[in-house]
Each structure stands twice: as structure tokens, then as C-alpha cells.
Amino acid sequence: MTHSGAYVYDPDRPAGSLHLRAARVLEGNWTGTSTVPSHGLYPHQWSWDSAFIAIGLRHLSPLRAQTELETLLGAQWGDGRIPHIVFNPSVPLDAYFPSPDFWRSSTAGRAAGAPRTVQTSGIVQPPVHALAAWLVHQADPGLSRSRSFLSRMYPRLAAWHRYLLHRRDLGGGGLASVVHPWEQGMDNSPCWDALLSRVTPAAPRSFRRADLDHGSAEDRPTDLDYGRYVRLATDYRDGGYADGAGEFAVEDPAFNALLIASEHALAAIAQELGAAGTARHARAERLTAALVERLWDPAEGMFFCRDVYGGDGRGGESYGGDARDEGESGALGSERRSSESGAHGSERGSRSGALAPEQHSAESSAHASERRSRQSGAHASEQRSRAGALIPERSVAGLLPLILPALPRDIAATLVRTAGGPHFGLGGVARLAPSYDLTGHAFDPHRYWRGPAWFNTNWLLERGLRLHGEHGRAEELRAALLETADTSGFAEYVDPYTGEACGALGFSWTAALTLDLLHEPARADQADRPDRANRADQSTHVVSHPGHRAFDKAQGTPPHTSHASHTPHTPHSSFETGAKGGDRG
């Protein structure tokens, strides 16, 4: 407290420290109920951004981190999906495309239970949310319990996982599928090129690309590809956001690895609420087995995306002749699981009185859903091929299953070798792991998701390396991330060789994950480890800096805010430049 009586955030760091500069980025991007990725480029709330932001915010303000997730989940749809954008009504429609009037969530999404009080997109993003909620709880268990944070989050997170495990099991093998490139998070990845080639693009005059207002065309998706993105989104919207009817369905290793890690975290949350989490851990392990069976290629030493509809006789690319096709490797296995078996399993653990009645009901619904055939409802047509084909493109997504605790040791060791090999160069020629194969035909060190390094994917790799005992490599990556965040001005993404800043500066998840890395490297809060998550004393480990309460008071964070409300934006961060804008749907 100053002499004037004002509270200031004082974490006992030098005035120009990386820690304080990261805190200022998050302060500048805070809207009152959530954090924008960057004001000029991304002026709304994004789903997986908010999860990563909350993980960093917990070190500054556990209350604000809880509010971040509460705001996002307050816009959840009735079918369980968490939309990838929650729109701020104070932002003009022409500030971002696709805007709320494109998605028409409250009307086109009515059958899927879209909220009527807030406008959202209709697609989703990777499920990092349960992991984030558990880590946020650990930052201040007392505050979390006093606000019933986990008991309010648990039924929403459970519904989110049920949606992905049932409505999105379009391949019938237990894994969730994404139905649009924007859902996987790596929007412009070369992994999607062959699949998009069978999509008829929307007419160029039917939309205006606001992304080109913020960046040069050579760093952006082509007009042709963008037209295909718009076509897929339009068709999904016009179909009432029903799953399984579109032309695009992909089982992605990173998306599913994050779902599995969050399932482990959801088990820890259930235990904190007084229930047995063993069944959820078992489900996560079965999902890990399904991930290995369907997406692992031992010959290439990494995981690949699966085109669910590939080779189905509808003109799609079958990737025939490549060693990664379904028929080539016995290790991949065949589609032989029945709709009752595989990665789902039922949650049979007993629930204590600590769980609210609606949570019991939600779990009962989950059991019933798991007994239903995956062929019913809005799932893919029986006429479609469910074997699909692996996509022969090396993406950083294929390394991210390293975050899974039940990953077989030999696979984990192979992933570490692949990460350091010629395709990704981690610890060698590359400062940070690139988003796409350094030797690939489509590699570009500056073009969005076609080569640049991103902080969230490298943060996940650092966590995975440490989880599997690669502490030396993890520490090297941690040091490289911190140095690059410092020298790049918390850039959205960077050149993997030089660390040159690309995209927006003062980017929220870069600042947030920098804060997380600045705390104890050998973090004891790795909720994706079953042996740790099952310990009753795990939730009492406080990882936040003692200054966080002063940060709450200095910033005027409210004790609780309406989940669907938004406030006008604060002034732009001083780090914001708007250079080389991104897409992000």
C-alpha cells in the first residue's frame, strides 16, 4: 500500500522485469470480465486462449483467473459445446470477421441450445479448460472453495467432455473430430490442404477479409483457402450446427491429447469435490490407447491427423501409397471396436454428497449416452467410411501427446527424438519447435501456422518433456521461451530459427505462459499425472505469488461478475502493434 492508500502490485521484482512486463500485458488486455488475445486484432474472448490465459493469471490473481473461465463457460451451449468465440457486444461488427451476424448463434444454433443472451460462434476449440480450472483452483484453494468455483465448473466441464466424446466421435474409434480447421487451433496448417481441396469455396464477394487489415497477404491464408473456410462454416451454420453432415472431419492428435489431459484434471476435480476420480483416470487411459491405435505411426516416430472421410468414394483424397495409410501399418490397428467399447467407458465411481444433485444427474446422463450407439442422432452417415486415412504432413500437433502421463515409454522416448530431429530441430537448429516440418514442402517461417513457432504449443512441449523425465531438455526449452518472450515483446508467434516477432505484440497467452514459466520449473501442480492428482493434499499447494491479492485490489477485480456480461475495452496495451495479423477463425 502506498502512502496515498492505493494498492499496488509488488512481487518484489525489478521495475523492468519480464514478470512485471508480462503482468502489464494482461492488465492492458483485460476487459473487466475476460481477457482479449490482443485489442486490435482479436477484440473478443477466444476459448483456448482464455484457458491458457487463466493458467498464467492464477499467479497474479486467482480471482481474475476464475472469472476468466466463468465468463467463457457462461456462454456454453445446451448440447455442451464451448464456443470458440464469445463476442463482446460493444465491439463494432466490422472490427472482426466472421462477426456475430455471420454465425447467427441465437437463431441457427437454437436446436443445439445456443444461449440467447450472448452471441457466440458455433464451432469449438481445443479442450484445455478442465486442466486450466484445476490449476487455477490450486493457486488459491481457499478462495476457490469459498466461491464454490469447482462445484460450479464441474458439471459444465463434464458436459463439454460428453459433447466431444459422443457428438464428435465421427470416426467411431473413440476420438473426437474437429469439423473445421479453425477448431483445431492451428488454422492454416498444411495438414488441411488436401482436405480443403475438395471444398467448393464461397464466392469472394460474399465476405470481407478483415484479417488483411492487420497483416500482409504473404503471411496470411490465400483467398482461395479463406473462401473454403467460409464455405465450411456457412454450411455448418445452415445445417443448424449439427455434427457429422459436413465435408471436413479430422481426428487431431493435439486436440485429443488436450482432451485426455483435461479428463485427468476432471478426475482430480471430482476427487476434490468428494467423489472417486478413478473411473475418469481409467477413461483417460483408454483414450490414450485409442490415440495410439488410430494416430500413431511407429515408422515415422510421431502422431498424424486422420482424415475421417478420406478414401470414402466421395472424391476425397485417400493418401494412398503413403506409408502412413491405414492399411500399411499393423500398429495402427483396424476399426474393430464396437460402439460400447473403446475409449469411453462408464463413470462407475461412487459419488459422495459433496457433489451437487445436478452433477449426479449430469453423470447419469453421461452413462446413458455412453450406452447409446455412436451411429445415432447427428453422427456421420453409415454410408461414410470410418477407417479414413492418416494425413502425411508433420505438424507440431503430432508431438503434443507427450503431455499424457499414460503414454507408453517407448512412444514418449521416440517423440523426444523426433522433436530434436531434422523435422523440428528442437534444441538444435530451431530456437523453438516450429508449427510445421522444417523440411516440409509447405514450410514458411512467417506464414500463419505453416512454420512459425507458437508459445502455447512450446509450453505444452516443455510440460510434456518434464513429465517424462526429460528435465534437461525441458529446462533448455523453458529458457528459450523466456528469452524469446522477452526479446519479441510477447509476440503472438515467432520465426522458429531467429525468434523474430510475428503477428500481434503484447499477446495475452504469450504473457500468461511466460508468467507460468517464471514460477518454479519443477511445478508440483501437474494435474495430468494420476499419481499426483489422486493425492488429497495436492489441492492445498499454493503456486501463486504473494502479491496476487494486491493485484486484485489494484485492478478493482470484482468478487463475482455476470458470466455473460461484457464491459467496454480498456485502452490498448502499449505492446500492441497489429503487425502481421492472424486469423483464428
Coordinates of C-alpha atoms in Angstrom, one line a residue:
M1 CA 0.0 0.0 0.0
T2 CA 1.4 3.4 -0.9
H3 CA 1.4 6.5 1.3
S4 CA -1.8 7.6 -0.5
G5 CA -3.6 4.5 0.4
A6 CA -3.6 2.9 -3.0
Y7 CA -2.8 -0.7 -3.5
V8 CA -0.1 -1.7 -6.0
Y9 CA 1.1 -5.0 -7.3
D10 CA 4.6 -5.5 -5.9
P11 CA 6.0 -9.0 -6.5
D12 CA 9.5 -7.9 -5.3
R13 CA 10.8 -7.9 -8.9
P14 CA 12.8 -5.2 -10.6
A15 CA 10.7 -2.5 -12.3
G16 CA 11.6 -3.6 -15.8
S17 CA 11.5 -7.3 -15.1
L18 CA 9.9 -9.8 -17.5
H19 CA 7.5 -10.7 -14.8
L20 CA 6.1 -7.2 -14.4
R21 CA 6.0 -6.6 -18.1
A22 CA 4.0 -9.7 -18.7
A23 CA 1.6 -8.6 -15.9
R24 CA 1.1 -5.3 -17.7
V25 CA 0.2 -7.1 -20.9
L26 CA -2.5 -9.0 -19.2
E27 CA -3.7 -5.8 -17.4
G28 CA -3.9 -4.0 -20.7
N29 CA -5.9 -6.8 -22.4
W30 CA -8.4 -7.2 -19.5
T31 CA -11.9 -6.1 -20.3
G32 CA -13.5 -6.4 -16.9
T33 CA -14.8 -10.0 -17.3
S34 CA -12.3 -11.6 -19.6
T35 CA -9.0 -11.1 -21.5
V36 CA -8.8 -10.4 -25.2
P37 CA -5.9 -12.0 -27.0
S38 CA -5.0 -8.6 -28.4
H39 CA -7.2 -5.5 -28.7
G40 CA -6.6 -4.5 -32.3
L41 CA -6.5 -8.0 -33.9
Y42 CA -8.7 -10.2 -31.7
P43 CA -11.1 -7.9 -29.8
H44 CA -13.3 -10.7 -28.3
Q45 CA -12.9 -13.7 -26.0
W46 CA -11.4 -16.8 -27.5
S47 CA -11.9 -20.3 -25.9
W48 CA -8.5 -21.9 -25.7
D49 CA -6.8 -18.5 -25.3
S50 CA -8.8 -17.9 -22.1
A51 CA -7.7 -21.3 -20.8
F52 CA -4.1 -20.6 -21.3
I53 CA -4.5 -17.0 -20.0
A54 CA -6.2 -18.3 -16.8
I55 CA -3.2 -20.6 -16.2
G56 CA -0.9 -17.5 -16.2
L57 CA -3.4 -15.2 -14.4
R58 CA -3.5 -17.5 -11.4
H59 CA 0.0 -16.3 -10.5
L60 CA -1.3 -12.7 -10.4
S61 CA -4.9 -13.0 -9.4
P62 CA -6.6 -16.4 -8.8
L63 CA -9.9 -14.5 -8.6
R64 CA -9.4 -13.0 -12.0
A65 CA -8.3 -16.4 -13.4
Q66 CA -11.6 -17.9 -12.1
T67 CA -13.6 -15.1 -13.6
E68 CA -11.9 -15.6 -17.0
L69 CA -13.1 -19.2 -17.1
E70 CA -16.5 -18.4 -15.6
T71 CA -17.2 -15.8 -18.3
L72 CA -16.3 -18.3 -21.0
L73 CA -18.3 -21.2 -19.7
G74 CA -21.2 -18.8 -19.1
A75 CA -21.6 -18.9 -22.9
Q76 CA -21.7 -22.7 -23.1
W77 CA -24.4 -24.2 -25.4
G78 CA -27.1 -26.6 -24.2
D79 CA -25.5 -29.5 -26.0
G80 CA -22.3 -29.0 -24.0
R81 CA -20.1 -27.3 -26.6
I82 CA -17.9 -24.3 -25.5
P83 CA -17.9 -21.9 -28.5
H84 CA -14.6 -20.7 -29.8
I85 CA -15.5 -17.0 -29.6
V86 CA -17.7 -15.2 -27.1
F87 CA -18.5 -11.8 -28.7
N88 CA -18.3 -8.5 -26.9
P89 CA -21.4 -6.5 -27.9
S90 CA -19.5 -3.2 -27.5
V91 CA -17.2 -4.1 -30.4
P92 CA -18.4 -2.9 -33.8
L93 CA -19.4 -5.7 -36.2
D94 CA -16.9 -4.7 -38.8
A95 CA -14.0 -5.0 -36.4
Y96 CA -13.7 -8.7 -36.9
F97 CA -14.8 -11.3 -39.4
P98 CA -16.6 -13.7 -39.0
S99 CA -18.7 -11.4 -36.8
P100 CA -21.8 -12.3 -34.8
D101 CA -24.1 -11.7 -37.7
F102 CA -22.3 -14.3 -39.7
W103 CA -22.6 -17.1 -37.0
R104 CA -26.2 -16.2 -36.0
S105 CA -25.8 -18.4 -32.9
S106 CA -29.0 -17.5 -31.2
T107 CA -31.1 -18.5 -34.2
A108 CA -29.1 -21.0 -36.2
G109 CA -27.9 -22.6 -33.0
R110 CA -31.3 -22.8 -31.3
A111 CA -31.7 -26.5 -31.7
A112 CA -28.2 -27.1 -30.2
G113 CA -29.1 -24.9 -27.2
A114 CA -27.1 -21.7 -28.1
P115 CA -27.5 -19.0 -25.4
R116 CA -29.9 -16.2 -26.2
T117 CA -28.3 -13.5 -24.0
V118 CA -24.8 -13.6 -25.6
Q119 CA -23.6 -14.0 -29.2
T120 CA -21.0 -16.7 -29.9
S121 CA -19.5 -18.6 -32.8
G122 CA -20.8 -22.1 -33.5
I123 CA -17.6 -24.0 -33.6
V124 CA -15.2 -25.0 -30.8
Q125 CA -11.5 -25.0 -29.9
P126 CA -9.2 -27.5 -28.1
P127 CA -10.4 -28.6 -24.7
V128 CA -7.8 -27.1 -22.3
H129 CA -10.4 -25.9 -19.9
A130 CA -10.6 -28.6 -17.2
L131 CA -6.8 -28.6 -16.9
A132 CA -6.9 -24.8 -16.6
A133 CA -9.7 -24.9 -14.0
W134 CA -7.7 -27.4 -11.8
L135 CA -4.5 -25.4 -12.0
V136 CA -6.5 -22.2 -11.1
H137 CA -8.0 -23.9 -8.1
Q138 CA -4.6 -25.0 -6.9
A139 CA -3.4 -21.4 -7.0
D140 CA -5.7 -20.5 -4.0
P141 CA -7.8 -23.5 -2.8
G142 CA -9.3 -21.4 0.0
L143 CA -10.7 -18.8 -2.4
S144 CA -11.8 -21.4 -4.8
R145 CA -13.7 -23.3 -2.1
S146 CA -15.3 -20.2 -0.7
R147 CA -16.6 -19.3 -4.1
S148 CA -17.7 -22.9 -4.9
F149 CA -15.6 -22.5 -8.1
L150 CA -15.0 -26.1 -8.9
S151 CA -18.5 -27.3 -7.9
R152 CA -19.9 -24.7 -10.4
M153 CA -17.4 -25.6 -13.1
Y154 CA -17.5 -29.4 -12.8
P155 CA -21.0 -30.0 -14.4
R156 CA -20.2 -27.6 -17.3
L157 CA -16.8 -29.2 -17.9
A158 CA -18.3 -32.7 -17.7
A159 CA -21.0 -31.7 -20.3
W160 CA -18.2 -30.3 -22.6
H161 CA -16.3 -33.6 -22.5
R162 CA -19.5 -35.6 -23.1
Y163 CA -20.2 -33.5 -26.2
L164 CA -16.8 -34.2 -27.6
L165 CA -16.7 -37.9 -26.7
H166 CA -20.2 -38.6 -28.2
R167 CA -21.4 -36.0 -30.7
R168 CA -17.9 -35.6 -32.1
D169 CA -16.8 -39.3 -32.3
L170 CA -17.4 -39.1 -36.1
G171 CA -14.8 -41.8 -36.8
G172 CA -16.3 -44.4 -34.5
G173 CA -13.0 -45.1 -32.8
G174 CA -13.4 -43.2 -29.6
L175 CA -11.6 -40.0 -30.6
A176 CA -13.1 -36.5 -31.0
S177 CA -13.2 -35.0 -34.5
V178 CA -12.9 -31.3 -35.5
V179 CA -15.2 -30.2 -38.2
H180 CA -13.4 -27.0 -39.3
P181 CA -9.7 -26.1 -39.4
W182 CA -10.4 -23.2 -37.0
E183 CA -11.5 -25.7 -34.3
Q184 CA -8.1 -27.4 -34.1
G185 CA -6.5 -24.1 -33.3
M186 CA -3.7 -24.4 -36.0
D187 CA -5.9 -22.7 -38.6
N188 CA -3.8 -22.5 -41.6
S189 CA -1.8 -25.7 -41.2
P190 CA -0.7 -27.6 -44.3
C191 CA -2.4 -30.6 -42.7
W192 CA -5.7 -29.3 -44.1
D193 CA -4.6 -28.5 -47.7
A194 CA -5.7 -31.8 -49.3
L195 CA -8.9 -31.9 -47.4
L196 CA -9.8 -28.3 -48.3
S197 CA -9.2 -29.1 -51.9
R198 CA -12.5 -30.9 -52.1
V199 CA -14.4 -28.0 -50.6
T200 CA -16.1 -25.5 -53.0
P201 CA -15.0 -22.0 -51.8
A202 CA -17.5 -19.3 -51.0
A203 CA -17.8 -16.5 -53.6
P204 CA -15.1 -13.9 -52.9
R205 CA -17.7 -11.1 -52.8
S206 CA -19.8 -12.9 -50.2
F207 CA -17.4 -11.9 -47.4
R208 CA -14.7 -9.3 -46.5
R209 CA -11.4 -10.4 -45.1
A210 CA -10.8 -8.2 -42.1
D211 CA -7.6 -10.1 -41.3
L212 CA -5.8 -8.3 -44.2
D213 CA -6.3 -5.0 -42.5
H214 CA -3.7 -6.2 -39.9
G215 CA -1.2 -8.1 -42.0
S216 CA 0.4 -8.6 -45.3
A217 CA -1.1 -11.1 -47.7
E218 CA 2.0 -13.2 -48.0
D219 CA 1.7 -14.2 -44.3
R220 CA -1.9 -15.0 -44.5
P221 CA -4.1 -17.8 -45.9
T222 CA -4.8 -17.4 -49.6
D223 CA -8.1 -16.0 -50.8
L224 CA -9.0 -19.5 -52.1
D225 CA -8.3 -21.2 -48.7
Y226 CA -10.2 -18.4 -46.9
G227 CA -13.2 -19.0 -49.2
R228 CA -13.1 -22.6 -48.2
Y229 CA -13.0 -21.8 -44.5
V230 CA -16.1 -19.6 -45.0
R231 CA -17.9 -22.3 -47.0
L232 CA -17.4 -24.9 -44.3
A233 CA -18.6 -22.5 -41.6
T234 CA -21.6 -21.4 -43.6
D235 CA -22.6 -25.0 -44.3
Y236 CA -22.3 -25.9 -40.6
R237 CA -24.4 -22.9 -39.6
D238 CA -27.0 -23.5 -42.2
G239 CA -27.3 -27.1 -41.0
G240 CA -28.2 -25.9 -37.5
Y241 CA -24.7 -26.7 -36.2
A242 CA -25.5 -30.4 -36.4
D243 CA -22.4 -32.6 -36.3
G244 CA -21.5 -35.2 -38.9
A245 CA -23.0 -33.8 -42.0
G246 CA -20.1 -31.7 -43.4
E247 CA -17.2 -32.4 -45.7
F248 CA -14.5 -31.9 -43.1
A249 CA -13.8 -34.2 -40.2
V250 CA -10.4 -34.8 -38.7
E251 CA -9.1 -36.7 -35.6
D252 CA -6.2 -34.5 -34.5
P253 CA -3.6 -35.7 -32.0
A254 CA -3.2 -32.4 -30.2
F255 CA -6.9 -31.8 -29.8
N256 CA -7.4 -35.3 -28.4
A257 CA -4.3 -35.1 -26.2
L258 CA -5.6 -32.0 -24.6
L259 CA -9.0 -33.7 -24.1
I260 CA -7.2 -36.6 -22.4
A261 CA -5.1 -34.3 -20.2
S262 CA -8.3 -32.4 -19.2
E263 CA -10.0 -35.7 -18.4
H264 CA -7.2 -36.5 -15.9
A265 CA -7.8 -33.0 -14.5
L266 CA -11.5 -33.5 -14.3
A267 CA -10.8 -36.7 -12.3
A268 CA -8.8 -34.5 -9.8
I269 CA -11.7 -32.0 -9.7
A270 CA -14.1 -34.8 -8.9
Q271 CA -11.9 -36.0 -6.1
E272 CA -11.7 -32.5 -4.7
L273 CA -15.5 -32.5 -4.6
G274 CA -15.6 -35.7 -2.7
A275 CA -16.1 -38.3 -5.5
A276 CA -13.8 -41.1 -6.7
G277 CA -11.8 -40.0 -9.8
T278 CA -10.5 -43.4 -10.7
A279 CA -13.1 -44.0 -13.4
R280 CA -12.2 -40.8 -15.2
H281 CA -8.5 -41.6 -15.0
A282 CA -9.3 -45.0 -16.5
R283 CA -11.2 -43.4 -19.3
A284 CA -8.3 -41.1 -20.0
E285 CA -6.0 -44.1 -20.2
R286 CA -8.4 -45.8 -22.6
L287 CA -8.5 -42.6 -24.7
T288 CA -4.7 -42.7 -24.7
A289 CA -4.8 -46.2 -26.1
A290 CA -7.2 -45.2 -28.8
L291 CA -5.0 -42.2 -29.7
V292 CA -2.0 -44.6 -30.2
E293 CA -4.1 -47.1 -32.1
R294 CA -5.6 -44.6 -34.6
L295 CA -3.0 -41.9 -34.9
W296 CA 0.5 -43.2 -34.0
D297 CA 2.9 -44.1 -36.8
P298 CA 5.9 -46.0 -35.4
A299 CA 7.8 -45.8 -38.7
E300 CA 7.7 -42.0 -38.7
G301 CA 8.0 -41.7 -34.9
M302 CA 5.1 -39.3 -34.4
F303 CA 1.4 -38.9 -34.4
F304 CA -0.6 -37.8 -37.5
C305 CA -4.0 -36.4 -38.1
R306 CA -6.6 -38.7 -39.5
D307 CA -9.0 -37.6 -42.3
V308 CA -12.1 -39.4 -41.2
Y309 CA -13.8 -39.3 -44.6
G310 CA -10.6 -39.9 -46.6
G311 CA -10.9 -42.6 -49.3
D312 CA -14.7 -42.8 -48.9
G313 CA -15.5 -42.7 -52.5
R314 CA -16.8 -39.1 -52.5
G315 CA -13.8 -37.7 -54.3
G316 CA -11.8 -37.2 -51.2
E317 CA -8.0 -37.7 -51.0
S318 CA -7.2 -41.2 -49.8
Y319 CA -3.4 -40.5 -49.4
G320 CA -2.9 -43.9 -51.0
G321 CA 0.6 -45.2 -51.5
D322 CA 1.9 -43.4 -48.4
A323 CA 3.4 -45.5 -45.7
R324 CA 1.0 -43.8 -43.2
D325 CA -2.1 -45.2 -44.8
E326 CA -4.4 -47.3 -42.6
G327 CA -3.6 -50.5 -44.4
E328 CA 0.2 -50.2 -44.2
S329 CA 0.9 -50.4 -40.5
G330 CA -0.3 -53.2 -38.2
A331 CA 0.5 -50.9 -35.3
L332 CA -2.3 -48.6 -36.3
G333 CA -4.9 -51.3 -35.9
S334 CA -8.2 -51.6 -37.6
E335 CA -11.7 -50.2 -36.9
R336 CA -12.9 -53.1 -34.8
R337 CA -14.3 -51.6 -31.6
S338 CA -18.0 -51.8 -31.1
S339 CA -19.9 -48.7 -30.0
E340 CA -20.0 -50.0 -26.5
S341 CA -16.2 -50.4 -26.0
G342 CA -13.1 -48.3 -26.8
A343 CA -12.1 -45.1 -25.2
H344 CA -15.3 -44.1 -23.4
G345 CA -16.2 -46.5 -20.7
S346 CA -18.7 -45.5 -17.9
E347 CA -18.1 -43.5 -14.8
R348 CA -18.9 -46.1 -12.2
G349 CA -17.1 -44.5 -9.3
S350 CA -19.4 -43.6 -6.4
R351 CA -20.3 -40.0 -5.8
S352 CA -20.5 -38.6 -2.3
G353 CA -22.8 -36.0 -1.0
A354 CA -20.2 -33.3 -1.8
L355 CA -21.4 -33.3 -5.4
A356 CA -24.5 -31.3 -6.2
P357 CA -27.6 -33.1 -7.4
E358 CA -27.3 -31.7 -10.9
Q359 CA -23.8 -33.2 -11.1
H360 CA -25.2 -36.6 -10.2
S361 CA -27.8 -36.1 -13.0
A362 CA -25.1 -35.0 -15.4
E363 CA -23.1 -38.1 -14.7
S364 CA -26.2 -40.3 -15.1
S365 CA -26.8 -38.7 -18.5
A366 CA -23.2 -39.4 -19.4
H367 CA -23.6 -43.1 -18.6
A368 CA -26.7 -43.3 -20.7
S369 CA -25.0 -41.5 -23.6
E370 CA -22.1 -43.9 -23.4
R371 CA -24.5 -46.9 -23.9
R372 CA -26.1 -45.4 -27.0
S373 CA -24.8 -46.3 -30.4
R374 CA -22.4 -43.9 -31.9
Q375 CA -24.3 -44.3 -35.1
S376 CA -27.3 -42.4 -33.9
G377 CA -28.5 -38.8 -33.9
A378 CA -26.3 -36.3 -35.6
H379 CA -23.4 -38.6 -36.1
A380 CA -21.8 -39.3 -39.5
S381 CA -23.9 -41.3 -42.1
E382 CA -23.4 -45.0 -42.1
Q383 CA -22.6 -44.8 -45.8
R384 CA -19.3 -43.0 -45.0
S385 CA -16.0 -44.7 -44.5
R386 CA -15.0 -44.7 -40.8
A387 CA -11.5 -46.0 -41.4
G388 CA -10.3 -42.8 -43.0
A389 CA -6.6 -42.2 -43.7
L390 CA -3.7 -40.6 -42.0
I391 CA -2.6 -37.3 -43.4
P392 CA 1.1 -37.3 -44.4
E393 CA 2.0 -33.9 -43.0
R394 CA 4.2 -33.4 -39.9
S395 CA 2.8 -30.8 -37.6
V396 CA 3.7 -29.9 -34.0
A397 CA 0.3 -31.4 -33.2
G398 CA 1.9 -34.8 -33.6
L399 CA 4.3 -34.1 -30.8
L400 CA 1.9 -32.8 -28.2
P401 CA 0.7 -36.2 -26.9
L402 CA 3.9 -36.0 -24.9
I403 CA 1.8 -34.3 -22.3
L404 CA 0.0 -37.6 -21.5
P405 CA 1.1 -39.5 -18.4
A406 CA -0.1 -42.9 -19.6
L407 CA 1.8 -42.6 -23.0
P408 CA 3.9 -45.8 -23.4
R409 CA 7.5 -45.1 -22.5
D410 CA 8.9 -46.1 -25.9
I411 CA 6.5 -43.8 -27.7
A412 CA 7.4 -40.9 -25.4
A413 CA 11.1 -41.5 -26.0
T414 CA 10.5 -41.6 -29.7
L415 CA 8.6 -38.3 -29.7
V416 CA 11.5 -36.7 -27.8
R417 CA 13.9 -37.9 -30.6
T418 CA 11.6 -36.7 -33.3
A419 CA 11.3 -33.3 -31.7
G420 CA 15.0 -32.9 -31.7
G421 CA 15.5 -34.4 -35.2
P422 CA 15.6 -32.7 -38.6
H423 CA 11.9 -32.1 -38.9
F424 CA 11.5 -29.9 -35.8
G425 CA 15.1 -29.1 -34.7
L426 CA 14.3 -28.6 -31.1
G427 CA 17.4 -27.9 -29.1
G428 CA 19.4 -27.7 -32.4
V429 CA 18.8 -25.5 -35.4
A430 CA 15.4 -24.2 -34.1
R431 CA 15.1 -21.9 -31.1
L432 CA 11.6 -23.1 -30.5
A433 CA 9.6 -26.0 -32.1
P434 CA 8.1 -24.9 -35.3
S435 CA 4.4 -25.4 -36.0
Y436 CA 5.2 -27.4 -39.2
D437 CA 8.0 -29.6 -40.5
L438 CA 11.2 -27.6 -41.2
T439 CA 11.9 -29.8 -44.2
G440 CA 8.3 -29.9 -45.4
H441 CA 7.2 -28.7 -48.9
A442 CA 4.9 -26.0 -47.4
F443 CA 7.2 -24.7 -44.7
D444 CA 7.3 -20.9 -44.3
P445 CA 8.9 -19.5 -41.1
H446 CA 6.5 -16.5 -41.1
R447 CA 3.2 -17.7 -42.6
Y448 CA 0.5 -18.4 -40.1
W449 CA 0.7 -21.9 -38.7
R450 CA 2.8 -23.1 -41.6
G451 CA 6.1 -22.9 -39.8
P452 CA 6.3 -20.2 -37.1
A453 CA 6.8 -21.2 -33.5
W454 CA 4.0 -20.6 -31.0
F455 CA 4.3 -20.2 -27.3
N456 CA 1.3 -22.3 -26.3
T457 CA 2.5 -25.4 -28.2
N458 CA 6.0 -25.0 -26.9
W459 CA 4.7 -24.5 -23.4
L460 CA 2.9 -27.8 -23.7
L461 CA 6.1 -29.5 -25.0
E462 CA 8.0 -28.1 -22.1
R463 CA 5.4 -29.6 -19.8
G464 CA 5.5 -32.9 -21.6
L465 CA 9.3 -33.2 -21.5
R466 CA 9.3 -32.5 -17.8
L467 CA 6.5 -35.0 -17.2
H468 CA 8.5 -37.8 -18.9
G469 CA 11.7 -37.1 -17.1
E470 CA 13.5 -35.0 -19.7
H471 CA 14.3 -32.3 -17.3
G472 CA 17.4 -31.0 -19.1
R473 CA 15.6 -30.6 -22.4
A474 CA 12.6 -29.1 -20.6
E475 CA 14.9 -26.5 -18.9
E476 CA 16.5 -25.6 -22.2
L477 CA 13.1 -25.1 -23.8
R478 CA 11.9 -23.1 -20.8
A479 CA 15.0 -20.8 -21.1
A480 CA 14.4 -20.3 -24.8
L481 CA 10.8 -19.5 -24.3
L482 CA 11.5 -16.9 -21.7
E483 CA 14.3 -15.3 -23.8
T484 CA 12.1 -15.2 -26.9
A485 CA 9.1 -13.7 -25.0
D486 CA 11.4 -11.1 -23.6
T487 CA 13.1 -10.1 -26.9
S488 CA 10.0 -10.4 -29.0
G489 CA 7.7 -8.2 -26.9
F490 CA 5.4 -11.1 -26.1
A491 CA 4.8 -11.8 -29.7
E492 CA 1.9 -13.9 -30.9
Y493 CA 4.3 -16.2 -32.8
V494 CA 7.9 -16.1 -34.0
D495 CA 10.3 -17.3 -36.6
P496 CA 11.5 -20.7 -35.2
Y497 CA 15.1 -20.1 -36.2
T498 CA 15.7 -16.5 -35.2
G499 CA 12.9 -15.7 -32.7
E500 CA 11.8 -12.7 -34.9
A501 CA 8.4 -11.4 -33.7
C502 CA 5.4 -12.1 -36.0
G503 CA 1.7 -11.3 -35.6
A504 CA 0.5 -9.1 -32.7
L505 CA 2.8 -8.0 -29.9
G506 CA 1.7 -7.9 -26.3
F507 CA -0.2 -11.2 -27.0
S508 CA -2.1 -12.5 -23.9
W509 CA -1.3 -16.2 -23.9
T510 CA 2.4 -15.4 -24.5
A511 CA 2.4 -13.1 -21.5
A512 CA 0.4 -15.5 -19.4
L513 CA 2.5 -18.6 -20.2
T514 CA 5.6 -16.6 -19.6
L515 CA 4.4 -15.9 -16.0
D516 CA 3.8 -19.6 -15.6
L517 CA 7.3 -20.5 -16.7
L518 CA 8.8 -17.8 -14.4
H519 CA 7.4 -19.8 -11.4
E520 CA 9.0 -22.9 -10.1
P521 CA 10.1 -25.0 -13.2
A522 CA 9.6 -28.4 -11.5
R523 CA 5.9 -27.5 -10.9
A524 CA 4.2 -29.8 -8.4
D525 CA 0.8 -28.8 -9.9
Q526 CA 1.0 -31.1 -12.9
A527 CA -2.6 -32.3 -12.8
D528 CA -2.1 -34.6 -15.7
R529 CA -0.1 -37.0 -13.5
P530 CA -2.5 -39.6 -12.0
D531 CA -0.2 -40.3 -9.0
R532 CA -0.3 -36.6 -8.1
A533 CA -3.9 -35.8 -9.0
N534 CA -5.2 -38.6 -6.7
R535 CA -3.5 -37.1 -3.6
A536 CA -5.8 -35.4 -1.2
D537 CA -3.2 -32.9 -0.2
Q538 CA -2.5 -31.9 -3.8
S539 CA -5.1 -29.2 -3.9
T540 CA -3.5 -27.4 -0.9
H541 CA -0.4 -26.5 -2.9
V542 CA -0.4 -22.7 -3.4
V543 CA 1.5 -21.7 -6.5
S544 CA 0.6 -18.0 -6.7
H545 CA 2.9 -15.2 -5.8
P546 CA 2.0 -13.5 -2.5
G547 CA 1.4 -10.2 -4.4
H548 CA -1.7 -11.5 -6.2
R549 CA -4.2 -10.1 -3.7
A550 CA -2.7 -6.7 -4.1
F551 CA -3.1 -7.1 -7.8
D552 CA -6.8 -7.9 -7.3
K553 CA -7.3 -4.7 -5.3
A554 CA -5.1 -2.5 -7.6
Q555 CA -7.1 -3.6 -10.6
G556 CA -10.5 -3.5 -9.0
T557 CA -11.4 -7.0 -9.9
P558 CA -15.0 -7.7 -8.8
P559 CA -15.7 -10.5 -6.3
H560 CA -18.0 -12.1 -8.9
T561 CA -19.4 -10.9 -12.2
S562 CA -22.2 -12.0 -14.5
H563 CA -20.8 -14.7 -16.8
A564 CA -22.5 -13.3 -19.9
S565 CA -21.7 -9.6 -19.3
H566 CA -19.1 -7.6 -21.0
T567 CA -17.6 -4.2 -20.3
P568 CA -16.0 -1.7 -22.8
H569 CA -12.4 -2.4 -23.5
T570 CA -9.6 -0.7 -21.6
P571 CA -7.1 1.3 -23.7
H572 CA -4.8 -0.7 -26.0
S573 CA -1.8 -2.3 -24.5
S574 CA 1.4 -0.3 -25.1
F575 CA 2.9 -3.5 -26.6
E576 CA 0.1 -3.8 -29.3
T577 CA 1.2 -3.2 -32.8
G578 CA -1.2 -5.1 -35.0
A579 CA 1.6 -6.2 -37.3
K580 CA 1.2 -9.3 -39.5
G581 CA -2.3 -10.1 -38.2
G582 CA -3.6 -13.6 -37.5
D583 CA -6.8 -15.4 -38.5
R584 CA -8.1 -17.6 -35.7
G585 CA -11.5 -18.0 -37.3

